[in-house]
Amino acid sequence: MKKMERCVGFAVLALLLSIVFAGMFRLDDAVAASDDGVILEGVCMGDISLAGMTADEAKAAVRAFVEELKSKHVTFGAVGDHYVGVMAGDLGLNWVNESDIDAAAALGKKGNIVKRYKAMEDLKHGNKIYDLKLSLDRDLIRAVLEEQCTEYDIPPVNNTITRTDGQFVIEEGQTGQRVNIEESLNRTYDYITVGWDYQDASINLAIDVTEPKGSVEDLEKMTDVLGTFTTSYSTSSAARCKNVENGCRLINGTLLYPGDEFSTYDAIKPFTEANGYYPAGSYQNGKVVDSLGGGICQVSTTLYNAVLLSELDVTERNNHSMIIGYVKPSMDAAIAESAGKDFRFVNSWDNPIYIEGITQNKQITFTIYGMEQRDPGRVVRYESETLSTTHPDHEIITPVTNQGVGYISVESAHVGYTAQLWKVVEENGVEVSREVINKSSYKVSPRSATVGVNTDNPNYAARINAAVASGSIDTCKAEAAAIKAEMAAAAEQQAAMTDEERARLQIEKLPANLGEAVRELEQDAYIREVLGQKLASDIIAARKQEYKEYCLQVTDWEIANYLYKV
């Protein structure tokens, strides 16, 4: 019995071993059949079947597919129903996971026999799909958005107000719309690289909407005078008057919303003839020199005081290098392009303000309008306090040889000051506060004179040099005036001579025209002696140019006789 049981056991064992060996032979045959260098059936990349392809063939197939995708149209929806169309290739479309093809080709080909067989069996129950991963060039997307799509942006136009003939006129603005570049860029990138159906694409860009500042209701309330100030420029030269009036014109009509900062320099620049400016006196290195826009500081100073009375926040203010005469010390605000000086302030009120600038009868006035929020019993005033005074203790005389004797140019002295400005607040007639809001220092500058000493006349030379050596400008002025008077008398004496007197003195007849006069002037040694070589040469050159221009003029007789008549 036991012998029979052992025989049955051996038989069963033999059967099991034969089954296992048969299965292994079949598994080995299946794995061997797959090891033919091509990708297995059921392996895809995206919608592209890679079955039966070598790795190189699969890569080429995917590349060809991506090249076709580059010709797909991408349409951007911009502002106002406007559309911009480009090709996907214009956005730098690129395939980025080529290495997954190598993984697909290795599927079922590497590892132990069981692992390889399992991979093959898994494919019988479902495809192995690798994602087709794409990328775009963000710089190219940005370029398309910025250069093409923003063309249709609508800038916001704030509600505005102007003052004409003493009345306010309100103009409503418009809502602004613009492409949000960063958000639109990310939206485009995600659309193409995540979930794209590989068809022509339409992408609505992110649009930012900006409402106009202020409201008509707020502007209609802007009728109260918050502060007004006037200065006079009645003693100014014609050029300086034009500069003051031009600067006032450029600022007039400014509307500032709450939080807006105003830069006087930005509003009135550039200081060029094209922008309405003329050469006029201004301070530079302790001297008064002519420069384009000279006098513009009176504009900023007048505005400064109107701003103070309106109790707006001043963010930058600079005093002049030397004292000025149209306001008290510490009440000025200088503008200097070369020194970087500006006058800036912020609308610190809760409502818009309007700046009106007027020039009339050589007076400049700035008035700031808004909605008054201060208590009716509140009164603000500003007091200038001089802390020290420094008078010049000498004079400066500069002799120059490029000017003839008799010439003198005097620049007035400037007293030096230190000063401070107090803000005083009263409520219902009672002073409630007093504070210093600025301190200023103004340089002292002595009176100076430039004296011409060029002459061939030894008498005149000795006299003017003695005056210069005296160190007194008044002495130089007196001597220069006396020499000029003597030269003028000599010239008048010659002009009043009779023909007989001229003949006796060997003076020929007076020139018949300007040309003859210039030639005589060149040959006249007496004129050169009196005026000096440099001054005489300059005068002769100027007269020559004048005569040349005169000769080039077309006369009415020439027009009447030579001009072709139709």
Coordinates of C-alpha atoms in Angstrom, one line a residue:
M1 CA 0.0 0.0 0.0
K2 CA 2.7 2.4 1.0
K3 CA 4.6 1.5 -2.2
M4 CA 1.6 2.5 -4.3
E5 CA 1.2 5.9 -2.5
R6 CA 4.8 6.7 -3.3
C7 CA 4.3 5.9 -6.9
V8 CA 1.3 8.2 -7.1
G9 CA 3.3 11.0 -5.4
F10 CA 6.0 10.7 -7.9
A11 CA 3.6 10.8 -10.8
V12 CA 1.9 14.0 -9.5
L13 CA 5.3 15.6 -9.0
A14 CA 6.3 14.7 -12.5
L15 CA 3.1 16.1 -13.9
L16 CA 3.6 19.4 -12.0
L17 CA 7.2 19.7 -13.2
S18 CA 6.2 19.1 -16.7
I19 CA 3.5 21.8 -16.5
V20 CA 6.0 24.3 -15.0
F21 CA 8.6 23.6 -17.6
A22 CA 6.1 23.8 -20.4
G23 CA 4.9 27.2 -19.1
M24 CA 8.5 28.5 -18.8
F25 CA 9.1 27.4 -22.4
R26 CA 6.0 29.2 -23.6
L27 CA 7.0 32.4 -21.5
D28 CA 10.4 32.3 -22.9
D29 CA 9.0 31.9 -26.4
A30 CA 6.7 34.9 -25.9
V31 CA 9.5 37.1 -24.5
A32 CA 11.8 36.0 -27.3
A33 CA 9.2 37.0 -29.8
S34 CA 9.0 40.5 -28.4
D35 CA 12.7 41.1 -28.5
D36 CA 12.7 42.2 -32.2
G37 CA 13.8 45.9 -31.7
V38 CA 10.3 47.5 -32.3
I39 CA 7.8 49.0 -29.9
L40 CA 5.1 46.7 -28.6
E41 CA 1.5 46.8 -29.7
G42 CA -0.6 49.1 -27.5
V43 CA 2.1 51.7 -26.8
C44 CA 1.2 55.3 -27.7
M45 CA 2.3 58.9 -27.1
G46 CA -0.7 61.0 -26.8
D47 CA -2.9 60.0 -29.8
I48 CA 0.0 58.7 -31.8
S49 CA 0.4 54.9 -31.9
L50 CA 4.1 53.8 -31.7
A51 CA 3.4 50.1 -32.3
G52 CA 5.9 48.4 -34.6
M53 CA 8.2 51.4 -34.8
T54 CA 11.8 51.5 -33.7
A55 CA 12.8 54.3 -31.3
D56 CA 14.1 56.5 -34.1
E57 CA 11.0 55.9 -36.2
A58 CA 8.8 56.8 -33.2
K59 CA 10.7 60.0 -32.5
A60 CA 10.5 61.0 -36.2
A61 CA 6.7 60.4 -36.1
V62 CA 6.2 62.5 -33.1
R63 CA 8.4 65.3 -34.4
A64 CA 6.4 65.3 -37.7
F65 CA 3.2 65.6 -35.6
V66 CA 4.6 68.5 -33.6
E67 CA 5.7 70.3 -36.8
E68 CA 2.1 70.0 -38.0
L69 CA 0.9 71.5 -34.7
K70 CA 3.1 74.6 -35.3
S71 CA 0.9 75.6 -38.2
K72 CA -2.2 75.6 -36.1
H73 CA -3.8 79.0 -35.7
V74 CA -3.9 80.6 -32.3
T75 CA -6.4 83.6 -32.0
F76 CA -6.2 86.0 -29.1
G77 CA -9.2 87.9 -28.0
A78 CA -8.0 91.4 -27.2
V79 CA -9.8 94.6 -26.1
G80 CA -13.0 95.7 -27.7
D81 CA -13.8 92.6 -29.9
H82 CA -10.4 92.9 -31.6
Y83 CA -8.6 89.7 -32.5
V84 CA -4.9 88.9 -33.1
G85 CA -4.0 85.7 -35.0
V86 CA -0.6 83.9 -34.9
M87 CA 0.7 80.4 -35.6
A88 CA 1.5 78.1 -32.7
G89 CA 5.0 78.0 -34.0
D90 CA 5.3 81.8 -33.6
L91 CA 4.9 81.1 -29.9
G92 CA 8.0 78.8 -29.8
L93 CA 6.0 75.5 -29.7
N94 CA 8.4 72.7 -28.8
W95 CA 8.3 68.9 -27.8
V96 CA 10.1 68.4 -24.5
N97 CA 9.8 64.7 -23.5
E98 CA 11.6 62.9 -26.3
S99 CA 13.3 60.7 -23.7
D100 CA 9.9 59.0 -23.1
I101 CA 10.2 57.4 -26.5
D102 CA 13.3 55.5 -25.3
A103 CA 11.3 54.3 -22.3
A104 CA 8.5 53.2 -24.6
A105 CA 10.9 51.3 -26.8
A106 CA 12.4 49.5 -23.7
L107 CA 9.0 48.4 -22.4
G108 CA 8.9 44.6 -22.3
K109 CA 12.5 44.5 -23.4
K110 CA 14.5 44.9 -20.2
G111 CA 14.5 43.3 -16.8
N112 CA 14.0 39.7 -15.8
I113 CA 11.9 37.4 -17.9
V114 CA 8.9 37.6 -15.5
K115 CA 8.9 41.4 -15.4
R116 CA 9.1 41.5 -19.2
Y117 CA 6.3 39.0 -19.6
K118 CA 4.1 40.9 -17.2
A119 CA 4.6 44.1 -19.2
M120 CA 3.5 42.3 -22.3
E121 CA 0.5 40.8 -20.6
D122 CA -0.5 44.3 -19.2
L123 CA -0.6 45.7 -22.8
K124 CA -3.2 43.0 -23.7
H125 CA -5.6 44.6 -21.1
G126 CA -5.0 48.3 -22.0
N127 CA -2.7 50.6 -23.9
K128 CA 0.3 52.2 -22.4
I129 CA 0.0 55.9 -23.2
Y130 CA 2.8 58.4 -22.6
D131 CA 1.9 62.1 -22.4
L132 CA 2.9 64.3 -25.3
K133 CA 4.5 67.2 -23.4
L134 CA 4.9 70.5 -25.1
S135 CA 6.4 73.9 -24.1
L136 CA 6.2 77.5 -25.4
D137 CA 8.8 80.3 -25.4
R138 CA 7.5 82.8 -22.8
D139 CA 9.6 85.6 -24.4
L140 CA 7.9 85.0 -27.7
I141 CA 4.4 85.0 -26.1
R142 CA 5.2 88.2 -24.3
A143 CA 6.4 89.9 -27.6
V144 CA 3.1 89.0 -29.3
L145 CA 1.1 90.3 -26.4
E146 CA 3.0 93.5 -26.0
E147 CA 3.6 94.3 -29.7
Q148 CA 0.3 93.2 -31.2
C149 CA -2.4 92.7 -28.7
T150 CA -1.9 95.9 -26.6
E151 CA -2.5 97.9 -29.8
Y152 CA -6.2 97.8 -29.0
D153 CA -5.8 98.9 -25.4
I154 CA -8.1 101.8 -24.4
P155 CA -6.3 104.1 -21.9
P156 CA -8.5 105.5 -19.1
V157 CA -9.4 109.1 -19.3
N158 CA -10.1 110.7 -16.0
N159 CA -13.0 113.0 -15.5
T160 CA -11.7 116.5 -15.9
I161 CA -12.6 120.0 -15.1
T162 CA -11.6 123.4 -16.5
R163 CA -12.3 126.9 -15.4
T164 CA -13.3 129.3 -18.2
D165 CA -14.6 132.9 -17.6
G166 CA -15.0 132.2 -13.9
Q167 CA -17.1 129.1 -14.4
F168 CA -16.2 125.4 -14.0
V169 CA -16.8 123.1 -17.0
I170 CA -16.8 119.3 -16.4
E171 CA -15.9 116.7 -19.0
E172 CA -16.7 113.0 -18.3
G173 CA -13.8 110.5 -18.8
Q174 CA -13.9 107.0 -20.1
T175 CA -13.2 103.5 -18.7
G176 CA -9.8 102.1 -19.6
Q177 CA -9.2 98.5 -20.7
R178 CA -5.8 96.9 -21.2
V179 CA -4.3 93.5 -21.7
N180 CA -2.9 92.0 -18.5
I181 CA 0.4 90.7 -20.0
E182 CA 1.5 88.4 -17.2
E183 CA -1.9 86.7 -16.6
S184 CA -2.5 86.4 -20.4
L185 CA 0.9 84.9 -20.9
N186 CA 0.3 82.2 -18.2
R187 CA -3.2 81.6 -19.6
T188 CA -1.7 81.0 -23.1
Y189 CA 1.0 78.8 -21.8
D190 CA -1.4 76.6 -19.8
Y191 CA -3.9 76.3 -22.7
I192 CA -1.3 75.0 -25.1
T193 CA 0.7 72.8 -22.8
V194 CA -2.2 71.3 -20.7
G195 CA -5.3 69.8 -22.4
W196 CA -5.0 71.2 -25.9
D197 CA -7.0 69.3 -28.5
Y198 CA -4.4 70.1 -31.1
Q199 CA -6.9 72.0 -33.2
D200 CA -6.9 75.8 -34.0
A201 CA -7.2 77.6 -30.7
S202 CA -9.0 80.7 -29.4
I203 CA -7.8 82.3 -26.2
N204 CA -9.5 85.2 -24.6
L205 CA -6.8 87.3 -23.0
A206 CA -7.1 88.7 -19.4
I207 CA -8.3 92.3 -19.6
D208 CA -7.9 94.8 -16.8
V209 CA -10.5 97.4 -16.5
T210 CA -9.6 100.8 -15.0
E211 CA -12.3 103.2 -14.0
P212 CA -11.7 106.9 -14.5
K213 CA -10.5 108.8 -11.4
G214 CA -13.0 110.9 -9.6
S215 CA -16.7 111.3 -10.2
V216 CA -18.7 114.1 -11.7
E217 CA -20.4 114.5 -8.3
D218 CA -17.0 115.1 -6.6
L219 CA -15.9 117.6 -9.2
E220 CA -19.2 119.5 -8.9
K221 CA -18.4 120.1 -5.3
M222 CA -15.0 121.5 -6.0
T223 CA -16.0 125.2 -5.8
D224 CA -14.4 126.4 -2.5
V225 CA -11.2 128.5 -2.5
L226 CA -8.7 126.6 -0.3
G227 CA -5.9 129.1 -0.8
T228 CA -4.8 131.9 -3.1
F229 CA -1.6 134.0 -3.3
T230 CA -0.4 136.8 -5.6
T231 CA 3.1 138.3 -6.3
S232 CA 4.0 141.2 -8.6
Y233 CA 6.6 141.2 -11.4
S234 CA 6.0 144.8 -12.4
T235 CA 9.8 145.7 -12.4
S236 CA 10.8 142.7 -14.6
S237 CA 12.2 142.8 -18.0
A238 CA 10.1 141.9 -21.0
A239 CA 11.8 138.5 -21.3
R240 CA 11.3 137.7 -17.6
C241 CA 7.6 138.7 -17.8
K242 CA 7.1 136.2 -20.7
N243 CA 8.8 133.5 -18.7
V244 CA 6.6 134.1 -15.6
E245 CA 3.5 134.1 -17.8
N246 CA 4.5 131.0 -19.7
G247 CA 5.2 129.0 -16.5
C248 CA 1.8 130.1 -15.1
R249 CA 0.1 129.0 -18.3
L250 CA 1.7 125.5 -18.1
I251 CA 0.5 124.9 -14.5
N252 CA -3.0 126.5 -14.9
G253 CA -5.8 123.9 -15.1
T254 CA -4.0 121.2 -13.2
L255 CA -6.4 118.7 -11.5
L256 CA -5.0 116.6 -8.7
Y257 CA -6.9 113.7 -7.2
P258 CA -6.4 112.6 -3.6
G259 CA -2.9 111.2 -3.1
D260 CA -1.5 112.7 -6.4
E261 CA 1.9 114.4 -6.2
F262 CA 2.6 117.5 -8.2
S263 CA 6.1 118.3 -9.5
T264 CA 6.5 122.0 -10.6
Y265 CA 9.6 121.2 -12.6
D266 CA 7.9 118.4 -14.5
A267 CA 4.9 120.7 -15.3
I268 CA 7.0 123.5 -16.7
K269 CA 10.0 121.8 -18.3
P270 CA 11.9 121.9 -20.7
F271 CA 13.5 125.3 -20.5
T272 CA 13.7 125.8 -24.2
E273 CA 12.6 128.5 -26.7
A274 CA 10.3 125.9 -28.3
N275 CA 8.5 125.6 -24.9
G276 CA 8.0 129.3 -24.7
Y277 CA 11.0 130.5 -22.7
Y278 CA 13.4 133.5 -23.2
P279 CA 16.8 134.3 -21.7
A280 CA 16.4 136.4 -18.5
G281 CA 18.2 136.9 -15.3
S282 CA 18.6 134.0 -12.8
Y283 CA 21.0 133.1 -9.9
Q284 CA 24.0 131.0 -10.7
N285 CA 27.1 130.6 -8.6
G286 CA 26.4 133.7 -6.6
K287 CA 25.9 135.8 -9.8
V288 CA 22.9 137.0 -11.8
V289 CA 23.2 135.5 -15.3
D290 CA 20.9 135.2 -18.3
S291 CA 19.4 131.8 -18.8
L292 CA 16.4 130.4 -20.6
G293 CA 13.5 130.5 -18.2
G294 CA 15.0 133.1 -15.9
G295 CA 12.3 134.3 -13.4
I296 CA 10.5 130.9 -13.3
C297 CA 11.1 130.7 -9.6
Q298 CA 8.5 133.4 -9.1
V299 CA 6.0 131.0 -10.5
S300 CA 7.0 128.2 -8.0
T301 CA 7.2 130.7 -5.2
T302 CA 3.7 132.0 -5.8
L303 CA 2.3 128.5 -6.0
Y304 CA 4.2 127.5 -2.8
N305 CA 2.4 130.1 -0.8
A306 CA -1.0 129.1 -2.3
V307 CA -0.2 125.5 -1.3
L308 CA 0.7 126.6 2.2
L309 CA -2.6 128.4 2.7
S310 CA -4.5 125.3 1.3
E311 CA -2.6 123.2 3.9
L312 CA -1.5 120.6 1.4
D313 CA 1.5 118.4 2.2
V314 CA 4.8 119.8 0.8
T315 CA 7.2 117.0 -0.1
E316 CA 10.1 119.1 -1.5
R317 CA 10.9 122.8 -1.2
N318 CA 14.3 124.6 -1.6
N319 CA 15.1 128.3 -0.9
H320 CA 17.1 130.4 -3.4
S321 CA 20.8 130.7 -3.0
M322 CA 20.5 134.5 -2.5
I323 CA 17.6 136.6 -1.3
I324 CA 14.7 137.6 -3.6
G325 CA 12.5 140.6 -3.4
Y326 CA 9.0 139.5 -4.2
V327 CA 8.3 137.6 -1.0
K328 CA 9.7 137.7 2.5
P329 CA 12.6 135.4 3.6
S330 CA 11.7 131.7 3.8
M331 CA 8.5 132.2 1.8
D332 CA 10.2 131.3 -1.5
A333 CA 10.5 128.0 -3.5
A334 CA 13.3 127.8 -6.0
I335 CA 13.5 125.7 -9.2
A336 CA 17.0 124.9 -10.5
E337 CA 17.4 122.3 -13.2
S338 CA 21.2 122.0 -12.8
A339 CA 21.0 121.8 -9.0
G340 CA 18.0 119.4 -9.0
K341 CA 15.8 121.8 -7.1
D342 CA 12.1 121.2 -7.4
F343 CA 8.9 122.2 -5.6
R344 CA 6.6 119.2 -5.0
F345 CA 3.5 118.7 -3.0
V346 CA 0.7 116.1 -2.5
N347 CA -3.0 116.5 -2.6
S348 CA -3.6 115.4 1.0
W349 CA -7.3 116.2 0.9
D350 CA -10.0 113.6 0.6
N351 CA -11.3 115.3 -2.6
P352 CA -9.8 116.5 -5.9
I353 CA -8.3 120.0 -6.1
Y354 CA -7.9 122.3 -9.1
I355 CA -5.1 124.8 -9.6
E356 CA -5.9 128.1 -11.4
G357 CA -3.1 130.3 -12.5
I358 CA -3.7 133.9 -13.8
T359 CA -1.3 136.6 -14.9
Q360 CA -2.8 140.1 -15.2
N361 CA -1.3 143.6 -14.9
K362 CA 2.1 142.1 -14.2
Q363 CA 0.8 140.1 -11.2
I364 CA 0.7 136.3 -11.0
T365 CA -2.0 134.6 -8.9
F366 CA -2.5 131.0 -8.0
T367 CA -5.8 129.9 -6.6
I368 CA -6.4 126.3 -5.4
Y369 CA -10.1 125.1 -5.5
G370 CA -11.6 122.1 -3.7
M371 CA -14.2 121.2 -1.2
E372 CA -13.6 123.0 2.1
Q373 CA -13.4 120.6 5.0
R374 CA -11.9 122.9 7.6
D375 CA -13.9 124.5 10.4
P376 CA -15.2 128.0 9.3
G377 CA -13.5 129.5 12.4
R378 CA -10.0 128.2 11.4
V379 CA -7.6 130.8 10.1
V380 CA -4.1 130.0 8.9
R381 CA -1.3 132.5 8.4
Y382 CA 2.4 132.4 7.9
E383 CA 5.0 134.6 9.5
S384 CA 8.6 135.1 8.3
E385 CA 11.2 135.6 11.0
T386 CA 14.7 136.8 10.1
L387 CA 17.3 135.1 12.4
S388 CA 20.5 136.8 11.2
T389 CA 21.7 139.4 8.7
T390 CA 25.1 139.6 7.0
H391 CA 26.1 142.6 5.0
P392 CA 28.9 142.5 2.4
D393 CA 32.2 144.1 3.6
H394 CA 33.9 144.7 0.2
E395 CA 33.4 145.2 -3.5
I396 CA 34.8 143.2 -6.4
I397 CA 36.1 145.0 -9.5
T398 CA 37.1 142.9 -12.5
P399 CA 39.0 144.7 -15.4
V400 CA 38.5 143.2 -18.8
T401 CA 40.4 143.8 -22.1
N402 CA 37.6 142.5 -24.3
Q403 CA 35.6 145.7 -23.6
G404 CA 36.6 149.2 -24.5
V405 CA 37.2 151.9 -22.0
G406 CA 34.0 153.5 -20.9
Y407 CA 32.2 150.1 -20.5
I408 CA 31.1 149.1 -17.0
S409 CA 28.5 146.6 -15.8
V410 CA 27.5 146.6 -12.2
E411 CA 25.8 143.8 -10.2
S412 CA 24.1 144.8 -7.0
A413 CA 25.1 143.4 -3.6
H414 CA 23.0 140.8 -1.9
V415 CA 22.6 140.8 1.9
G416 CA 22.9 137.4 3.5
Y417 CA 20.1 136.1 5.7
T418 CA 19.0 133.2 7.8
A419 CA 15.3 132.9 8.3
Q420 CA 12.5 130.6 9.3
L421 CA 8.8 130.4 8.5
W422 CA 6.1 130.0 11.1
K423 CA 2.7 128.4 10.5
V424 CA 0.2 130.0 12.9
V425 CA -3.3 128.6 13.3
E426 CA -6.2 130.4 14.9
E427 CA -9.6 129.1 15.8
N428 CA -12.4 131.5 16.4
G429 CA -9.8 134.3 16.9
V430 CA -7.7 132.4 19.4
E431 CA -4.2 131.1 18.5
V432 CA -4.1 127.4 19.0
S433 CA -0.8 126.4 17.4
R434 CA 2.5 127.8 16.1
E435 CA 5.2 125.7 14.4
V436 CA 8.3 126.3 12.2
I437 CA 7.8 124.7 8.8
N438 CA 11.1 125.6 7.1
K439 CA 14.4 127.2 7.8
S440 CA 16.4 129.0 5.0
S441 CA 19.9 130.4 4.5
Y442 CA 20.7 133.0 1.8
K443 CA 24.3 133.8 0.8
V444 CA 25.8 137.2 1.1
S445 CA 27.2 138.5 -2.2
P446 CA 29.2 141.7 -2.5
R447 CA 28.5 144.4 -5.2
S448 CA 30.7 143.6 -8.3
A449 CA 31.6 145.4 -11.5
T450 CA 33.1 144.5 -14.8
V451 CA 35.1 147.4 -16.2
G452 CA 36.4 147.7 -19.8
V453 CA 40.0 148.9 -20.0
N454 CA 40.8 148.4 -23.7
T455 CA 42.1 151.6 -25.3
D456 CA 45.0 152.9 -27.3
N457 CA 44.7 156.3 -25.7
P458 CA 47.3 156.4 -22.9
N459 CA 45.4 159.2 -21.0
Y460 CA 42.2 157.2 -20.9
A461 CA 44.1 154.0 -19.9
A462 CA 45.8 155.7 -17.0
R463 CA 42.6 157.2 -15.7
I464 CA 40.5 154.0 -15.9
N465 CA 43.3 151.9 -14.4
A466 CA 43.6 154.3 -11.5
A467 CA 39.9 154.1 -10.9
V468 CA 40.1 150.3 -10.8
A469 CA 43.0 150.4 -8.4
S470 CA 40.9 152.6 -6.0
G471 CA 38.7 149.6 -5.3
S472 CA 35.6 151.7 -5.5
I473 CA 32.9 150.8 -8.0
D474 CA 31.4 154.3 -7.8
T475 CA 34.8 155.8 -8.7
C476 CA 35.0 153.5 -11.7
K477 CA 31.4 154.4 -12.8
A478 CA 32.3 158.1 -12.6
E479 CA 35.5 157.8 -14.6
A480 CA 33.9 155.5 -17.2
A481 CA 31.1 158.0 -17.6
A482 CA 33.5 160.9 -18.0
I483 CA 35.6 159.1 -20.6
K484 CA 32.4 158.2 -22.6
A485 CA 31.2 161.8 -22.4
E486 CA 34.6 163.0 -23.8
M487 CA 34.5 160.5 -26.6
A488 CA 31.0 161.5 -27.5
A489 CA 31.9 165.2 -27.5
A490 CA 34.8 164.5 -29.8
A491 CA 32.6 162.6 -32.2
E492 CA 29.9 165.4 -32.1
Q493 CA 32.6 168.0 -32.7
Q494 CA 33.8 166.2 -35.8
A495 CA 30.3 165.8 -37.1
A496 CA 29.6 169.5 -36.6
M497 CA 32.7 170.8 -38.5
T498 CA 32.2 172.9 -41.6
D499 CA 33.8 171.9 -44.9
E500 CA 36.5 174.4 -44.4
E501 CA 37.4 173.1 -40.9
R502 CA 37.5 169.5 -42.2
A503 CA 39.7 170.6 -45.1
R504 CA 42.1 172.4 -42.7
L505 CA 42.3 169.3 -40.6
Q506 CA 42.5 167.1 -43.6
I507 CA 39.2 165.4 -42.9
E508 CA 37.5 164.3 -46.1
K509 CA 33.7 164.6 -46.7
L510 CA 31.3 162.3 -44.9
P511 CA 30.5 158.9 -46.5
A512 CA 27.6 158.9 -48.9
N513 CA 26.3 155.4 -47.9
L514 CA 26.8 152.6 -45.4
G515 CA 29.4 150.9 -47.6
E516 CA 31.6 154.0 -47.8
A517 CA 31.2 154.5 -44.0
V518 CA 32.4 151.0 -43.2
R519 CA 35.5 151.5 -45.5
E520 CA 36.2 154.8 -43.8
L521 CA 35.8 153.3 -40.4
E522 CA 38.3 150.6 -41.1
Q523 CA 40.9 153.2 -42.1
D524 CA 40.3 155.6 -39.2
A525 CA 43.1 155.4 -36.7
Y526 CA 41.4 157.9 -34.4
I527 CA 38.3 155.7 -34.0
R528 CA 40.6 152.8 -33.0
E529 CA 42.5 155.0 -30.6
V530 CA 39.3 156.2 -28.9
L531 CA 37.4 152.9 -28.8
G532 CA 40.3 150.5 -28.4
Q533 CA 41.4 147.9 -31.0
K534 CA 39.1 145.1 -29.8
L535 CA 35.9 147.2 -29.5
A536 CA 36.6 149.0 -32.9
S537 CA 37.2 145.6 -34.6
D538 CA 33.9 144.3 -33.2
I539 CA 32.0 147.3 -34.4
I540 CA 33.5 147.2 -37.9
A541 CA 32.6 143.5 -38.2
A542 CA 29.0 144.1 -37.1
R543 CA 28.7 147.0 -39.6
K544 CA 30.1 144.9 -42.4
Q545 CA 27.5 142.2 -41.7
E546 CA 24.8 144.8 -41.6
Y547 CA 25.8 146.2 -45.0
K548 CA 26.0 142.7 -46.5
E549 CA 22.4 142.0 -45.4
Y550 CA 21.3 145.4 -46.7
C551 CA 22.8 144.6 -50.1
L552 CA 20.9 141.3 -50.3
Q553 CA 17.5 143.0 -49.7
V554 CA 15.2 143.0 -52.7
T555 CA 13.7 146.5 -53.2
D556 CA 10.1 147.3 -54.2
W557 CA 11.5 148.8 -57.5
E558 CA 13.2 145.5 -58.3
I559 CA 10.1 143.6 -57.6
A560 CA 8.0 146.0 -59.8
N561 CA 10.4 145.9 -62.7
Y562 CA 11.9 142.4 -62.7
L563 CA 9.4 140.1 -61.2
Y564 CA 7.6 138.0 -63.8
K565 CA 4.0 139.0 -63.8
V566 CA 1.2 136.5 -64.6

